[in-house]
Amino acid sequence: AQSVSQHNHHVILSEAASLELGCNYSYGGTVNLFWYVQYPGQHLQLLLKYFSGDPLVKGIKGFEAEFIKSKFSFNLRKPSVQWSDTAEYFCAVNFKAAGNKLTFGGGTRVLVKP
Amino acid sequence: DAEITQSPRHKITETGRQVTLACHQTWNHNNMFWYRQDLGHGLRLIHYSYGVQDTNKGEVSDGYSVSRSNTEDLPLTLESAASSQTSVYFCASSELSGGSDTQYFGPGTRLTVL
């Protein structure tokens, strides 16, 4: 079965530090890739997505992600985090051969200390 | 503005009871999805629908059922609630086929089965 892995379950860092969250997926042919964020007490919101073209994707709130096809990875980055980035981050993959479904990683809880 | 709503937002029930969680979207999207969110597992797909009268099983469909009688609604029914079904449930919808579209999520329903 297709799967998505997020390596870090919890990340704690200070404001202004750089953030990188890993996401790897199992081989499954053509994919669409997403990062969602869930702020405390809120529903999931889309941060960014990749369908095709430039593998470096820029999203909202200063986030970006790079698709490396050879490594089956789609890592999320932000150069300088703020306290308001405290949230849970989910990587999700649409394995196109499986239709419109998304497969989610287990999530990474990020705590930014002021 | 178009939106996706879920009700109730919180529900406490007893083992063995039937429970129905509502999901209503005004995006006029064809695709609708139900997920459950559990710590360490991310979001797992329960059932999904690509249109009226269409329903499909997801990764964790045992003990759940859905029906799609119109475009706007996809209610999720727990036929006989079990403690293992204590979770947060999210409904989502999307428009295009092939996964090439963003899924929009509702606010979630927190279900506790005692």
CSV table of N, CA, C and O in Angstrom, one decimal, chain A residues 9-10 32 34 36 38 41-46 49 51 88 90 94 96 98-107 109, chain B residues 9 31 33 35 37 39-43 45 48 50 57 90 94 96-108:
chain,number,residue,atom,x,y,z
A,9,HIS,N,8.1,13.6,14.8
A,9,HIS,CA,6.8,13.8,15.4
A,9,HIS,C,6.6,15.1,16.2
A,9,HIS,O,5.5,15.6,16.2
A,10,HIS,N,7.7,15.5,16.8
A,10,HIS,CA,7.6,16.8,17.5
A,10,HIS,C,8.9,17.5,17.2
A,10,HIS,O,10.0,17.0,17.2
A,32,ASN,N,0.6,14.0,-6.8
A,32,ASN,CA,0.4,15.4,-6.4
A,32,ASN,C,0.7,15.5,-4.9
A,32,ASN,O,0.4,14.6,-4.1
A,34,PHE,N,1.0,17.8,-1.2
A,34,PHE,CA,0.4,18.9,-0.4
A,34,PHE,C,1.1,19.0,1.0
A,34,PHE,O,1.5,18.0,1.6
A,36,TYR,N,-0.4,20.6,4.6
A,36,TYR,CA,-1.5,21.2,5.3
A,36,TYR,C,-1.0,21.6,6.7
A,36,TYR,O,-0.1,21.0,7.3
A,38,GLN,N,-2.5,22.7,10.7
A,38,GLN,CA,-3.6,22.7,11.7
A,38,GLN,C,-3.2,23.5,12.9
A,38,GLN,O,-2.4,23.0,13.7
A,41,GLY,N,-6.8,24.0,17.8
A,41,GLY,CA,-8.3,24.2,17.8
A,41,GLY,C,-8.9,24.5,16.5
A,41,GLY,O,-10.1,24.8,16.4
A,42,GLN,N,-8.1,24.5,15.4
A,42,GLN,CA,-8.7,24.8,14.1
A,42,GLN,C,-8.7,23.7,13.1
A,42,GLN,O,-8.1,22.6,13.4
A,43,HIS,N,-9.3,23.8,12.0
A,43,HIS,CA,-9.3,22.8,11.0
A,43,HIS,C,-8.1,22.9,10.1
A,43,HIS,O,-7.3,23.9,10.2
A,44,LEU,N,-7.9,21.9,9.3
A,44,LEU,CA,-6.7,21.9,8.4
A,44,LEU,C,-6.8,23.0,7.3
A,44,LEU,O,-7.9,23.2,6.7
A,45,GLN,N,-5.7,23.6,7.0
A,45,GLN,CA,-5.7,24.6,6.0
A,45,GLN,C,-4.5,24.3,5.0
A,45,GLN,O,-3.5,23.8,5.5
A,46,LEU,N,-4.7,24.6,3.8
A,46,LEU,CA,-3.6,24.3,2.8
A,46,LEU,C,-2.5,25.3,2.9
A,46,LEU,O,-2.7,26.5,2.9
A,49,LYS,N,1.0,23.4,-2.4
A,49,LYS,CA,0.8,22.2,-3.2
A,49,LYS,C,1.7,22.2,-4.4
A,49,LYS,O,2.2,23.2,-4.9
A,51,PHE,N,1.9,20.2,-8.2
A,51,PHE,CA,1.3,19.3,-9.2
A,51,PHE,C,2.3,19.0,-10.3
A,51,PHE,O,2.4,17.9,-10.8
A,88,GLU,N,0.3,21.9,14.0
A,88,GLU,CA,0.7,20.6,13.5
A,88,GLU,C,0.7,20.6,12.0
A,88,GLU,O,-0.2,21.2,11.4
A,90,PHE,N,1.0,18.6,8.3
A,90,PHE,CA,0.7,17.3,7.7
A,90,PHE,C,1.1,17.4,6.2
A,90,PHE,O,0.7,18.3,5.5
A,94,ASN,N,-1.4,12.7,-3.1
A,94,ASN,CA,-2.4,12.0,-4.0
A,94,ASN,C,-1.6,11.1,-5.0
A,94,ASN,O,-0.9,11.7,-5.8
A,96,LYS,N,-1.8,9.3,-8.0
A,96,LYS,CA,-2.8,9.5,-9.0
A,96,LYS,C,-3.5,8.2,-9.5
A,96,LYS,O,-4.6,8.2,-9.9
A,98,ALA,N,-4.5,6.0,-7.7
A,98,ALA,CA,-5.5,5.6,-6.8
A,98,ALA,C,-6.7,6.5,-6.8
A,98,ALA,O,-7.5,6.4,-5.9
A,99,GLY,N,-6.7,7.4,-7.7
A,99,GLY,CA,-7.9,8.3,-7.8
A,99,GLY,C,-7.7,9.6,-7.1
A,99,GLY,O,-6.6,10.1,-7.0
A,100,ASN,N,-8.8,10.2,-6.5
A,100,ASN,CA,-8.7,11.5,-5.9
A,100,ASN,C,-8.3,11.5,-4.4
A,100,ASN,O,-8.4,12.5,-3.7
A,101,LYS,N,-8.0,10.3,-3.9
A,101,LYS,CA,-7.8,10.2,-2.4
A,101,LYS,C,-6.4,10.8,-2.0
A,101,LYS,O,-5.5,10.9,-2.8
A,102,LEU,N,-6.4,11.3,-0.8
A,102,LEU,CA,-5.1,11.8,-0.2
A,102,LEU,C,-4.7,10.8,0.8
A,102,LEU,O,-5.5,10.2,1.6
A,103,THR,N,-3.4,10.5,0.9
A,103,THR,CA,-2.8,9.7,1.9
A,103,THR,C,-1.9,10.7,2.8
A,103,THR,O,-1.1,11.4,2.2
A,104,PHE,N,-2.2,10.7,4.1
A,104,PHE,CA,-1.5,11.7,5.0
A,104,PHE,C,-0.4,11.0,5.7
A,104,PHE,O,-0.4,9.8,6.1
A,105,GLY,N,0.6,11.8,6.0
A,105,GLY,CA,1.6,11.4,7.0
A,105,GLY,C,1.1,11.6,8.4
A,105,GLY,O,0.0,12.1,8.6
A,106,GLY,N,1.8,11.1,9.4
A,106,GLY,CA,1.4,11.1,10.7
A,106,GLY,C,1.4,12.5,11.4
A,106,GLY,O,0.9,12.6,12.5
A,107,GLY,N,1.9,13.4,10.7
A,107,GLY,CA,1.9,14.8,11.3
A,107,GLY,C,3.1,15.1,12.1
A,107,GLY,O,3.8,14.2,12.7
A,109,ARG,N,4.2,17.9,15.1
A,109,ARG,CA,3.8,19.0,16.0
A,109,ARG,C,5.0,19.9,16.2
A,109,ARG,O,6.0,19.5,16.6
B,9,ARG,N,-20.3,19.5,16.8
B,9,ARG,CA,-18.9,19.8,16.9
B,9,ARG,C,-18.3,18.9,18.0
B,9,ARG,O,-17.2,18.5,17.9
B,31,ASN,N,-16.6,15.8,-5.1
B,31,ASN,CA,-15.9,14.8,-4.2
B,31,ASN,C,-16.0,15.2,-2.8
B,31,ASN,O,-15.8,16.3,-2.4
B,33,PHE,N,-15.1,13.6,1.4
B,33,PHE,CA,-14.3,12.6,2.1
B,33,PHE,C,-14.5,12.7,3.6
B,33,PHE,O,-14.8,13.8,4.1
B,35,TYR,N,-12.5,11.6,7.1
B,35,TYR,CA,-11.2,11.2,7.8
B,35,TYR,C,-11.4,11.1,9.3
B,35,TYR,O,-12.2,11.8,9.8
B,37,GLN,N,-8.9,11.5,12.7
B,37,GLN,CA,-7.6,12.0,13.1
B,37,GLN,C,-7.3,11.4,14.5
B,37,GLN,O,-8.0,11.7,15.5
B,39,LEU,N,-3.9,10.6,17.3
B,39,LEU,CA,-2.5,11.0,17.6
B,39,LEU,C,-1.5,9.9,17.0
B,39,LEU,O,-1.7,8.7,17.2
B,40,GLY,N,-0.6,10.5,16.2
B,40,GLY,CA,0.5,9.6,15.7
B,40,GLY,C,0.1,8.9,14.3
B,40,GLY,O,0.9,8.3,13.7
B,41,HIS,N,-1.2,9.0,14.0
B,41,HIS,CA,-1.6,8.4,12.7
B,41,HIS,C,-2.0,9.4,11.6
B,41,HIS,O,-2.3,9.0,10.5
B,42,GLY,N,-1.9,10.7,12.0
B,42,GLY,CA,-2.3,11.7,11.0
B,42,GLY,C,-3.8,11.5,10.7
B,42,GLY,O,-4.6,11.2,11.6
B,43,LEU,N,-4.2,11.7,9.5
B,43,LEU,CA,-5.6,11.6,9.1
B,43,LEU,C,-5.7,10.3,8.2
B,43,LEU,O,-4.9,10.1,7.3
B,45,LEU,N,-8.3,7.9,5.9
B,45,LEU,CA,-9.6,8.0,5.1
B,45,LEU,C,-10.5,6.9,5.5
B,45,LEU,O,-10.2,5.7,5.6
B,48,TYR,N,-15.3,7.8,1.0
B,48,TYR,CA,-15.3,8.9,0.1
B,48,TYR,C,-16.4,8.7,-1.0
B,48,TYR,O,-16.8,7.6,-1.2
B,50,TYR,N,-17.5,10.3,-5.0
B,50,TYR,CA,-17.2,11.1,-6.2
B,50,TYR,C,-18.4,11.7,-6.8
B,50,TYR,O,-18.3,12.4,-7.8
B,57,LYS,N,-15.1,2.7,0.0
B,57,LYS,CA,-14.5,2.5,1.3
B,57,LYS,C,-13.0,3.0,1.2
B,57,LYS,O,-12.3,2.9,0.2
B,90,PHE,N,-13.0,14.5,10.5
B,90,PHE,CA,-13.0,15.6,9.6
B,90,PHE,C,-13.6,15.2,8.2
B,90,PHE,O,-13.4,14.2,7.7
B,94,SER,N,-13.6,18.3,-2.5
B,94,SER,CA,-12.8,18.8,-3.6
B,94,SER,C,-13.6,18.8,-4.9
B,94,SER,O,-14.6,18.1,-5.0
B,96,LEU,N,-12.1,18.8,-8.6
B,96,LEU,CA,-11.7,18.2,-9.9
B,96,LEU,C,-11.3,16.7,-9.7
B,96,LEU,O,-11.1,16.2,-8.6
B,97,SER,N,-11.2,16.0,-10.8
B,97,SER,CA,-10.9,14.6,-10.8
B,97,SER,C,-9.3,14.5,-10.8
B,97,SER,O,-8.6,15.5,-11.1
B,98,GLY,N,-8.8,13.3,-10.6
B,98,GLY,CA,-7.4,13.1,-10.7
B,98,GLY,C,-6.6,13.7,-9.6
B,98,GLY,O,-5.4,13.7,-9.6
B,99,GLY,N,-7.3,14.1,-8.5
B,99,GLY,CA,-6.5,14.6,-7.3
B,99,GLY,C,-5.9,16.0,-7.6
B,99,GLY,O,-5.2,16.5,-6.7
B,100,SER,N,-6.1,16.6,-8.7
B,100,SER,CA,-5.5,17.8,-9.0
B,100,SER,C,-6.2,19.0,-8.5
B,100,SER,O,-6.4,20.0,-9.2
B,101,ASP,N,-6.7,18.9,-7.3
B,101,ASP,CA,-7.4,20.0,-6.7
B,101,ASP,C,-7.3,19.9,-5.2
B,101,ASP,O,-7.1,18.8,-4.6
B,102,THR,N,-7.4,21.0,-4.6
B,102,THR,CA,-7.3,21.1,-3.1
B,102,THR,C,-8.5,20.5,-2.4
B,102,THR,O,-9.6,20.8,-2.8
B,103,GLN,N,-8.2,19.8,-1.3
B,103,GLN,CA,-9.3,19.4,-0.5
B,103,GLN,C,-9.5,20.5,0.6
B,103,GLN,O,-8.6,20.9,1.2
B,104,TYR,N,-10.8,20.9,0.8
B,104,TYR,CA,-11.1,21.8,1.8
B,104,TYR,C,-11.8,21.1,3.0
B,104,TYR,O,-12.7,20.3,2.8
B,105,PHE,N,-11.3,21.4,4.2
B,105,PHE,CA,-11.7,20.7,5.3
B,105,PHE,C,-12.7,21.4,6.2
B,105,PHE,O,-12.7,22.7,6.3
B,106,GLY,N,-13.6,20.7,6.8
B,106,GLY,CA,-14.5,21.2,7.8
B,106,GLY,C,-13.8,21.4,9.1
B,106,GLY,O,-12.7,21.0,9.3
B,107,PRO,N,-14.5,21.9,10.1
B,107,PRO,CA,-13.9,22.2,11.4
B,107,PRO,C,-13.8,21.0,12.3
B,107,PRO,O,-13.1,21.1,13.3
B,108,GLY,N,-14.3,19.9,12.0
B,108,GLY,CA,-14.1,18.7,12.7
B,108,GLY,C,-15.2,18.4,13.8
B,108,GLY,O,-15.9,19.3,14.2
